[in-house]
Short mmCIF file of C-alpha atoms and ligand atoms in Angstrom, two decimals:
data_model
loop_
_atom_site.label_atom_id
_atom_site.label_comp_id
_atom_site.label_asym_id
_atom_site.label_seq_id
_atom_site.Cartn_x
_atom_site.Cartn_y
_atom_site.Cartn_z
CA MET A 1 14.85 34.33 15.28
CA ILE A 2 15.82 31.01 13.83
CA THR A 3 18.81 30.70 11.58
CA PHE A 4 19.41 27.49 9.70
CA CYS A 5 22.64 25.53 9.33
CA ASN A 6 22.55 25.17 5.51
CA LYS A 7 22.29 28.77 4.44
CA THR A 8 22.58 28.15 0.78
CA HIS A 9 19.00 26.83 0.81
CA LEU A 10 17.51 29.87 2.53
CA ALA A 11 15.17 31.57 0.29
CA ARG A 12 12.04 33.63 0.46
CA THR A 13 10.16 32.32 -2.59
CA SER A 14 6.94 32.42 -4.36
CA PHE A 15 6.00 30.00 -7.09
CA THR A 16 3.28 29.15 -9.49
CA LEU A 17 1.74 25.74 -9.54
CA SER A 18 -0.42 24.99 -12.62
CA GLN A 19 -2.98 27.70 -12.75
CA PHE A 20 -2.80 28.48 -9.01
CA SER A 21 -0.36 30.86 -7.42
CA PHE A 22 1.28 30.23 -3.94
CA LYS A 23 3.42 32.31 -1.71
CA HIS A 24 5.41 31.24 1.22
CA THR A 25 7.76 33.34 3.26
CA LEU A 26 9.43 30.78 5.57
CA PRO A 27 13.10 30.15 5.20
CA MET A 28 13.18 26.86 3.27
CA ALA A 29 15.28 23.79 4.18
CA ARG A 30 16.17 20.93 1.83
CA SER A 31 16.05 18.20 4.30
CA ALA A 32 15.27 17.63 8.04
CA LEU A 33 19.01 17.51 8.65
CA ASP A 34 19.12 21.26 7.59
CA GLU A 35 16.43 22.21 10.23
CA VAL A 36 18.82 22.70 13.13
CA SER A 37 19.10 26.07 14.71
CA ASP A 38 22.41 27.69 15.96
CA SER A 39 21.55 26.47 19.47
CA GLY A 40 21.48 22.88 18.48
CA SER A 41 17.68 22.32 18.45
CA PHE A 42 15.55 20.79 15.66
CA VAL A 43 13.14 23.28 14.20
CA ARG A 44 10.68 21.91 11.78
CA THR A 45 9.63 24.13 8.72
CA ALA A 46 5.92 24.17 7.68
CA SER A 47 4.67 22.32 4.75
CA THR A 48 4.19 24.35 1.43
CA PHE A 49 1.25 22.81 -0.50
CA ARG A 50 -1.91 23.57 1.43
CA ASN A 51 -4.81 23.11 -0.83
CA SER A 52 -7.85 21.26 0.12
CA ILE A 53 -10.11 18.55 -1.44
CA SER A 54 -13.64 19.42 -1.05
CA ARG A 55 -17.01 17.60 -1.20
CA ASP A 56 -18.25 20.69 -3.17
CA PRO A 57 -18.12 19.58 -6.98
CA SER A 58 -17.45 23.09 -8.06
CA SER A 59 -14.29 23.41 -5.97
CA GLN A 60 -10.73 23.40 -7.51
CA PHE A 61 -10.05 19.94 -6.06
CA PRO A 62 -13.43 18.21 -5.81
CA ALA A 63 -13.78 14.77 -4.09
CA GLU A 64 -13.80 12.70 -7.23
CA SER A 65 -13.40 8.93 -7.12
CA GLY A 66 -10.11 7.83 -8.62
CA ARG A 67 -8.70 11.31 -9.06
CA TYR A 68 -6.16 11.39 -6.19
CA HIS A 69 -3.25 9.46 -5.15
CA LEU A 70 -1.26 9.32 -2.00
CA TYR A 71 2.51 8.85 -2.01
CA ILE A 72 3.87 7.54 1.20
CA SER A 73 6.91 5.91 2.82
CA TYR A 74 6.04 3.22 5.31
CA ALA A 75 8.88 4.47 7.40
CA CYS A 76 7.34 7.85 7.89
CA PRO A 77 4.95 8.38 10.81
CA TRP A 78 3.25 11.51 9.15
CA ALA A 79 2.60 9.68 5.92
CA CYS A 80 1.27 6.62 7.81
CA ARG A 81 -1.28 8.90 9.61
CA CYS A 82 -2.76 9.53 6.12
CA LEU A 83 -2.54 5.88 5.29
CA SER A 84 -4.34 4.93 8.55
CA PHE A 85 -7.10 7.24 7.67
CA LEU A 86 -7.39 5.92 4.26
CA LYS A 87 -7.64 2.33 5.47
CA ILE A 88 -10.01 2.90 8.40
CA LYS A 89 -12.30 5.16 6.51
CA GLY A 90 -12.44 2.70 3.62
CA LEU A 91 -11.00 4.91 0.96
CA GLU A 92 -9.00 2.49 -0.89
CA LYS A 93 -11.44 2.40 -3.96
CA ALA A 94 -12.15 6.20 -3.79
CA ILE A 95 -8.54 7.26 -3.72
CA SER A 96 -6.93 5.18 -6.53
CA PHE A 97 -3.77 3.49 -5.16
CA THR A 98 -3.60 0.27 -7.16
CA VAL A 99 -0.17 -0.47 -8.43
CA CYS A 100 -0.34 -4.24 -8.61
CA GLU A 101 -2.83 -6.73 -7.11
CA SER A 102 -0.65 -7.80 -4.12
CA CYS A 103 0.13 -4.19 -3.06
CA ASN A 104 -2.20 -1.26 -3.27
CA VAL A 105 -0.23 1.47 -1.89
CA ILE A 106 2.80 3.31 -3.49
CA SER A 107 5.66 3.50 -1.02
CA VAL A 108 9.16 4.70 -1.72
CA LYS A 109 12.28 2.76 -0.64
CA PRO A 110 13.11 3.13 3.15
CA ILE A 111 16.62 4.39 2.92
CA TRP A 112 17.41 7.72 1.54
CA GLU A 113 19.63 7.98 -1.62
CA LYS A 114 20.92 10.67 -3.93
CA THR A 115 17.92 12.07 -5.81
CA LYS A 116 19.69 13.58 -8.75
CA GLU A 117 22.98 13.78 -10.49
CA GLY A 118 24.57 17.23 -10.03
CA ASP A 119 23.84 17.96 -6.36
CA GLU A 120 24.22 16.11 -3.12
CA HIS A 121 20.65 16.05 -2.00
CA ARG A 122 19.48 12.64 -0.45
CA GLY A 123 15.86 11.74 0.02
CA TRP A 124 13.09 9.33 -0.87
CA VAL A 125 13.47 7.37 -4.08
CA PHE A 126 11.37 4.76 -5.87
CA PRO A 127 12.95 1.32 -6.59
CA ALA A 128 14.22 0.68 -10.19
CA THR A 129 11.94 -2.47 -10.37
CA ASN A 130 8.92 -3.73 -8.49
CA SER A 131 10.91 -6.54 -7.23
CA GLU A 132 13.82 -4.62 -5.86
CA GLU A 133 12.49 -3.80 -2.50
CA PRO A 134 9.46 -5.50 -0.87
CA GLY A 135 6.93 -3.03 0.08
CA ALA A 136 8.16 -0.30 -2.47
CA GLU A 137 6.94 0.22 -5.87
CA LEU A 138 7.64 1.95 -9.07
CA ASP A 139 5.75 5.17 -9.59
CA PRO A 140 2.95 4.14 -12.19
CA LEU A 141 1.50 7.73 -12.66
CA ASN A 142 4.40 9.89 -13.37
CA GLY A 143 7.34 7.61 -13.63
CA ALA A 144 9.11 9.58 -11.05
CA LYS A 145 12.47 8.35 -9.79
CA SER A 146 12.13 10.26 -6.59
CA ILE A 147 9.72 12.22 -4.43
CA ARG A 148 11.75 15.19 -5.36
CA ASP A 149 10.80 14.60 -9.06
CA LEU A 150 7.09 14.98 -8.07
CA TYR A 151 7.71 18.43 -6.41
CA GLU A 152 9.63 19.50 -9.43
CA LEU A 153 6.77 18.44 -11.58
CA ALA A 154 4.29 20.36 -9.50
CA SER A 155 6.44 23.45 -9.35
CA THR A 156 9.51 24.66 -11.29
CA ASN A 157 11.06 26.68 -8.50
CA TYR A 158 10.22 24.82 -5.40
CA SER A 159 12.98 25.08 -2.77
CA GLY A 160 11.67 23.38 0.29
CA LYS A 161 12.09 19.88 1.54
CA PHE A 162 10.87 16.81 -0.51
CA THR A 163 8.68 15.25 2.15
CA VAL A 164 6.06 12.53 2.30
CA PRO A 165 3.07 12.29 2.29
CA VAL A 166 2.22 13.84 -1.05
CA LEU A 167 -1.46 13.96 -1.98
CA TRP A 168 -1.25 14.00 -5.77
CA ASP A 169 -4.05 15.21 -8.20
CA LYS A 170 -3.82 13.01 -11.29
CA LYS A 171 -6.04 15.41 -13.29
CA LEU A 172 -4.13 18.54 -12.79
CA LYS A 173 -0.84 16.67 -12.36
CA THR A 174 0.04 18.61 -9.16
CA ILE A 175 0.46 18.33 -5.53
CA VAL A 176 -2.76 19.19 -3.65
CA ASN A 177 -1.39 18.98 -0.13
CA ASN A 178 1.76 17.87 1.56
CA GLU A 179 0.66 18.30 5.22
CA SER A 180 -0.56 15.22 6.94
CA SER A 181 -2.68 16.98 9.57
CA GLU A 182 -4.68 18.52 6.79
CA ILE A 183 -4.75 15.45 4.68
CA ILE A 184 -6.44 13.37 7.43
CA ARG A 185 -9.08 15.94 7.87
CA MET A 186 -10.02 15.78 4.21
CA PHE A 187 -9.98 12.02 4.44
CA ASN A 188 -12.35 12.03 7.48
CA THR A 189 -14.98 14.19 5.86
CA GLU A 190 -14.62 15.05 2.28
CA PHE A 191 -15.04 11.61 0.75
CA ASN A 192 -17.89 10.38 2.81
CA ASP A 193 -20.18 10.12 -0.26
CA ILE A 194 -17.68 7.57 -1.67
CA SER A 195 -16.07 6.06 1.43
CA GLU A 196 -16.85 2.60 2.66
CA ASN A 197 -17.00 3.83 6.26
CA PRO A 198 -18.62 7.27 6.15
CA ALA A 199 -20.16 6.87 9.60
CA LEU A 200 -16.78 6.89 11.39
CA ASP A 201 -16.03 10.45 12.42
CA LEU A 202 -12.53 10.81 13.89
CA TYR A 203 -12.99 14.51 14.51
CA PRO A 204 -16.50 14.80 15.96
CA ALA A 205 -17.91 18.31 16.56
CA ASP A 206 -18.51 17.63 20.43
CA LEU A 207 -14.72 16.56 20.94
CA ARG A 208 -13.07 19.02 18.59
CA HIS A 209 -11.76 21.35 21.40
CA GLN A 210 -10.39 18.45 23.34
CA ILE A 211 -8.84 16.88 20.39
CA ASP A 212 -7.16 20.12 19.21
CA GLU A 213 -5.86 20.59 22.75
CA THR A 214 -4.53 17.10 22.95
CA ASN A 215 -3.00 17.31 19.42
CA GLU A 216 -1.05 20.36 20.42
CA TRP A 217 0.91 18.78 23.40
CA ILE A 218 1.19 15.41 21.76
CA TYR A 219 2.61 16.93 18.53
CA ASN A 220 5.04 19.25 20.28
CA ARG A 221 6.42 16.77 22.91
CA ILE A 222 5.83 13.43 21.37
CA ASN A 223 5.26 13.42 17.55
CA ASN A 224 7.78 16.08 16.91
CA GLY A 225 9.41 15.56 20.28
CA VAL A 226 11.18 12.38 19.09
CA TYR A 227 12.67 14.33 16.24
CA LYS A 228 13.76 17.07 18.57
CA CYS A 229 15.72 14.33 20.41
CA GLY A 230 16.90 12.59 17.35
CA PHE A 231 18.17 15.66 15.44
CA ALA A 232 19.55 17.78 18.37
CA THR A 233 23.14 18.64 17.90
CA LYS A 234 23.75 20.04 21.43
CA GLN A 235 23.19 18.44 24.85
CA GLU A 236 20.89 21.16 26.35
CA PRO A 237 18.15 20.93 23.67
CA TYR A 238 18.47 17.24 23.64
CA ASP A 239 17.97 17.08 27.50
CA GLU A 240 14.91 19.40 27.31
CA ALA A 241 13.30 17.38 24.42
CA VAL A 242 13.79 14.12 26.28
CA LYS A 243 12.39 15.54 29.54
CA GLN A 244 9.31 16.94 27.59
CA LEU A 245 8.92 13.53 25.80
CA TYR A 246 8.91 11.54 28.91
CA ASP A 247 6.70 14.04 30.89
CA ALA A 248 4.20 13.80 28.01
CA LEU A 249 4.43 9.90 27.93
CA ASP A 250 3.72 9.99 31.70
CA LYS A 251 0.67 12.19 31.01
CA CYS A 252 -0.66 9.66 28.40
CA GLU A 253 0.10 6.76 30.68
CA ALA A 254 -2.07 8.39 33.45
CA ILE A 255 -4.86 9.29 31.05
CA LEU A 256 -4.91 5.82 29.55
CA GLY A 257 -5.35 4.41 33.03
CA LYS A 258 -8.79 6.01 33.18
CA GLN A 259 -10.12 5.58 29.71
CA ARG A 260 -9.73 3.61 26.56
CA PHE A 261 -8.53 6.33 24.18
CA ILE A 262 -6.74 9.56 24.65
CA CYS A 263 -9.76 11.81 24.35
CA GLY A 264 -12.32 9.51 26.12
CA ASN A 265 -13.84 6.20 25.29
CA ARG A 266 -14.19 6.89 21.49
CA LEU A 267 -11.44 6.50 18.93
CA THR A 268 -10.48 9.87 17.52
CA GLU A 269 -7.91 11.39 15.25
CA ALA A 270 -5.63 12.18 18.37
CA ASP A 271 -5.24 8.41 18.84
CA ILE A 272 -4.01 7.85 15.27
CA ARG A 273 -1.65 10.71 15.48
CA LEU A 274 -0.35 9.34 18.84
CA PHE A 275 -0.19 5.71 17.61
CA VAL A 276 2.11 6.34 14.67
CA THR A 277 4.83 7.53 17.05
CA LEU A 278 4.17 4.94 19.69
CA ILE A 279 4.41 1.99 17.14
CA ARG A 280 7.93 3.27 16.11
CA PHE A 281 9.08 3.98 19.63
CA ASP A 282 10.52 0.78 20.81
CA GLU A 283 11.93 -0.41 17.50
CA ALA A 284 13.42 2.95 16.74
CA ALA A 285 14.35 3.87 20.38
CA GLU A 286 18.04 4.23 19.77
CA TRP A 287 17.31 6.81 17.08
CA TYR A 288 14.32 8.43 18.90
CA ILE A 289 15.93 8.98 22.24
CA SER A 290 19.58 7.78 21.80
CA SER A 291 18.98 5.17 24.30
CA PHE A 292 20.75 1.96 24.09
CA VAL A 293 18.17 -0.53 24.85
CA PRO A 294 18.35 -3.37 22.28
CA TRP A 295 16.43 -6.02 24.14
CA LEU A 296 14.08 -3.93 26.27
CA ALA A 297 10.79 -2.88 24.99
CA LEU A 298 10.46 0.66 26.30
CA LEU A 299 6.50 0.83 26.09
CA GLU A 300 6.18 -2.64 27.52
CA ILE A 301 8.13 -1.93 30.72
CA TYR A 302 7.17 1.79 30.74
CA ALA A 303 5.10 1.96 33.92
CA ASN A 304 7.53 -0.09 35.96
CA SER A 305 10.83 0.36 34.22
CA CYS A 306 12.80 0.41 37.41
CA LEU A 307 11.59 -3.06 38.54
CA CYS A 308 11.89 -5.11 35.26
CA SER A 309 14.79 -6.96 33.91
CA SER A 310 14.72 -7.96 30.22
CA LEU A 311 14.07 -11.53 31.13
CA GLN A 312 11.04 -10.45 33.07
CA VAL A 313 9.78 -8.39 30.20
CA GLN A 314 9.91 -11.29 27.83
CA GLN A 315 7.86 -13.39 30.23
CA GLU A 316 5.52 -10.57 31.15
CA SER A 317 1.80 -11.02 31.32
CA VAL A 318 -0.45 -8.21 29.92
CA THR A 319 -1.55 -7.21 33.35
CA ARG A 320 1.90 -6.13 34.33
CA VAL A 321 2.62 -4.01 31.20
CA SER A 322 1.84 -0.29 30.72
CA ASN A 323 -1.35 1.42 29.67
CA LEU A 324 0.62 2.83 26.78
CA PHE A 325 1.70 -0.57 25.45
CA ASN A 326 -1.75 -2.09 25.75
CA TYR A 327 -3.17 1.03 24.08
CA THR A 328 -0.75 0.70 21.16
CA LYS A 329 -1.80 -3.00 20.69
CA ASP A 330 -5.42 -1.91 20.82
CA ILE A 331 -5.04 0.60 18.03
CA TYR A 332 -2.76 -1.81 15.92
CA GLN A 333 -5.66 -4.37 16.13
CA ILE A 334 -8.28 -2.02 14.58
CA PRO A 335 -9.07 -3.63 11.15
CA GLY A 336 -6.80 -2.13 8.60
CA MET A 337 -4.28 -0.58 11.00
CA SER A 338 -1.76 -3.42 10.98
CA SER A 339 -1.40 -3.05 7.25
CA THR A 340 -0.02 0.42 7.80
CA VAL A 341 2.94 -0.83 9.84
CA ASN A 342 6.05 -2.16 8.05
CA MET A 343 8.71 -2.48 10.66
CA GLN A 344 11.29 -3.41 8.25
CA HIS A 345 10.96 -0.09 6.42
CA ILE A 346 10.70 1.83 9.83
CA LYS A 347 13.94 0.40 11.15
CA ARG A 348 15.90 0.57 8.00
CA HIS A 349 14.94 4.16 7.38
CA TYR A 350 15.71 5.39 10.85
CA TYR A 351 19.00 3.65 11.24
CA GLY A 352 20.03 3.87 7.57
CA SER A 353 19.06 7.30 6.21
CA HIS A 354 21.04 9.49 8.46
CA PRO A 355 24.77 8.73 8.28
CA THR A 356 25.56 11.81 10.39
CA ILE A 357 23.50 10.33 13.35
CA ASN A 358 24.38 6.68 12.79
CA PRO A 359 27.50 6.50 10.67
CA PHE A 360 27.73 2.80 10.24
CA GLY A 361 24.06 2.27 9.46
CA ILE A 362 23.92 -0.67 11.98
CA ILE A 363 20.25 -1.69 12.71
CA PRO A 364 19.68 -2.85 16.30
CA ARG A 365 18.38 -6.32 16.71
CA GLY A 366 14.99 -6.62 18.42
CA PRO A 367 12.99 -6.22 20.38
CA ASP A 368 10.41 -7.61 17.66
CA ILE A 369 7.37 -6.98 19.61
CA ASP A 370 4.22 -8.66 18.59
CA TYR A 371 1.56 -6.10 18.75
CA SER A 372 -1.18 -8.63 17.89
CA ARG A 373 -0.98 -10.11 21.37
CA PRO A 374 -3.86 -9.60 23.74
CA HIS A 375 -4.43 -6.36 25.60
CA ASP A 376 -6.68 -5.22 28.24
CA ARG A 377 -8.39 -2.20 26.81
CA GLU A 378 -11.84 -3.64 26.51
CA LYS A 379 -12.19 -3.12 30.29
CA PHE A 380 -13.12 0.54 29.49
CA SER A 381 -15.81 -0.21 26.92
CA ALA A 382 -19.45 0.44 27.98
N1 GSH B 401 4.49 18.42 7.98
C1 GSH B 401 4.72 17.23 7.27
C2 GSH B 401 5.98 16.55 7.71
C3 GSH B 401 6.28 15.36 6.93
C4 GSH B 401 7.82 14.88 7.05
O1 GSH B 401 8.60 15.53 7.87
N2 GSH B 401 8.15 13.77 6.44
C5 GSH B 401 9.50 13.24 6.51
C6 GSH B 401 9.54 11.75 6.69
S1 GSH B 401 9.25 11.30 8.23
C7 GSH B 401 10.17 13.47 5.13
O2 GSH B 401 9.70 13.24 4.09
N3 GSH B 401 11.47 14.09 5.16
C8 GSH B 401 12.21 14.31 4.06
C9 GSH B 401 13.33 15.26 4.38
O3 GSH B 401 13.54 15.72 5.44
O4 GSH B 401 14.14 15.51 3.38
C10 GSH B 401 3.56 16.45 7.45
O5 GSH B 401 3.21 16.12 8.60
O6 GSH B 401 2.90 15.96 6.48
#
């Protein structure tokens, strides 16, 4: 039985959202920092808004062009999964994002701030002007000051976390879904009539079983694994999470020595889900694994970490670096993917949003990896 540190926010709630009624029975937490059990382990609570957009025109949330909007933070790997799908499926016109000509995605500011007068909650906020923060934009739809405002617009008695991504329905003025693993499935199939890349299927029927199995261990040990390391408040759960993380990275490294992608030689959903953590891994390493490695790129030296000095790493040739690193570059170079990576937002968020973890908010220098450099992954193509 899990008990949460911040007991004031524990509530078993049900609430009404527009004309639809929702019930959830999980103990609710206000922020990831509240999701630590008495034994010091990070335990993530489930997302709350779980409706689906459907290609069926008679459904509650039909896949209509221009009706939906995705709110993200460039810092957040879960939100960037959704953004990645949006980009590579060619959904930019179908799901209206346009804020201004130079930037077509709404992202919040990277560092959490107070979201309201009257309580101490800190979370994602929008900038006060479009020029305040490169990569962050005012909310043009609802004039929200924070992501919390959107949740409070959608539900008057919501008591969970105010997370991104948020998939917003402009017509019903509500949140359709705030669970990235579900949003990416909708983006994969439900908008195919209006997507620019309908033929790309990232969850193909013949690989579903393998993708589901792969997602399971990658989620538990890597995607959520880095948070189990970062948010652990006791040594034992931290040690366990780090071991699981590195065992899983070893497993990926071995698999990627035999095939181009994690489920074979075809790009799938499982690759995008793995990529969003890998791309943050080296630059956020001190946060992810509490490792003090400012000039070493972990994925670069992953396979032969015992042999490399930082000088050697900087002079490396692609043949000496790990499969994981080359794989990360391969995915980054898929058209559209590099635009989902804003390293400034990533670093500023991880090192700046959690004063209990990094009290002085110092952002480590480096390693400034160039993911557009050559990789060796074509060797697996037919
Ligand atoms: N299950 C959600 C998790 C999303 C999530 O944890 N987002 C984090 C950012 S990386 C967040 O918004 N946290 C706000 C908070 O903890 O208060 C999903 O995959 O969509």
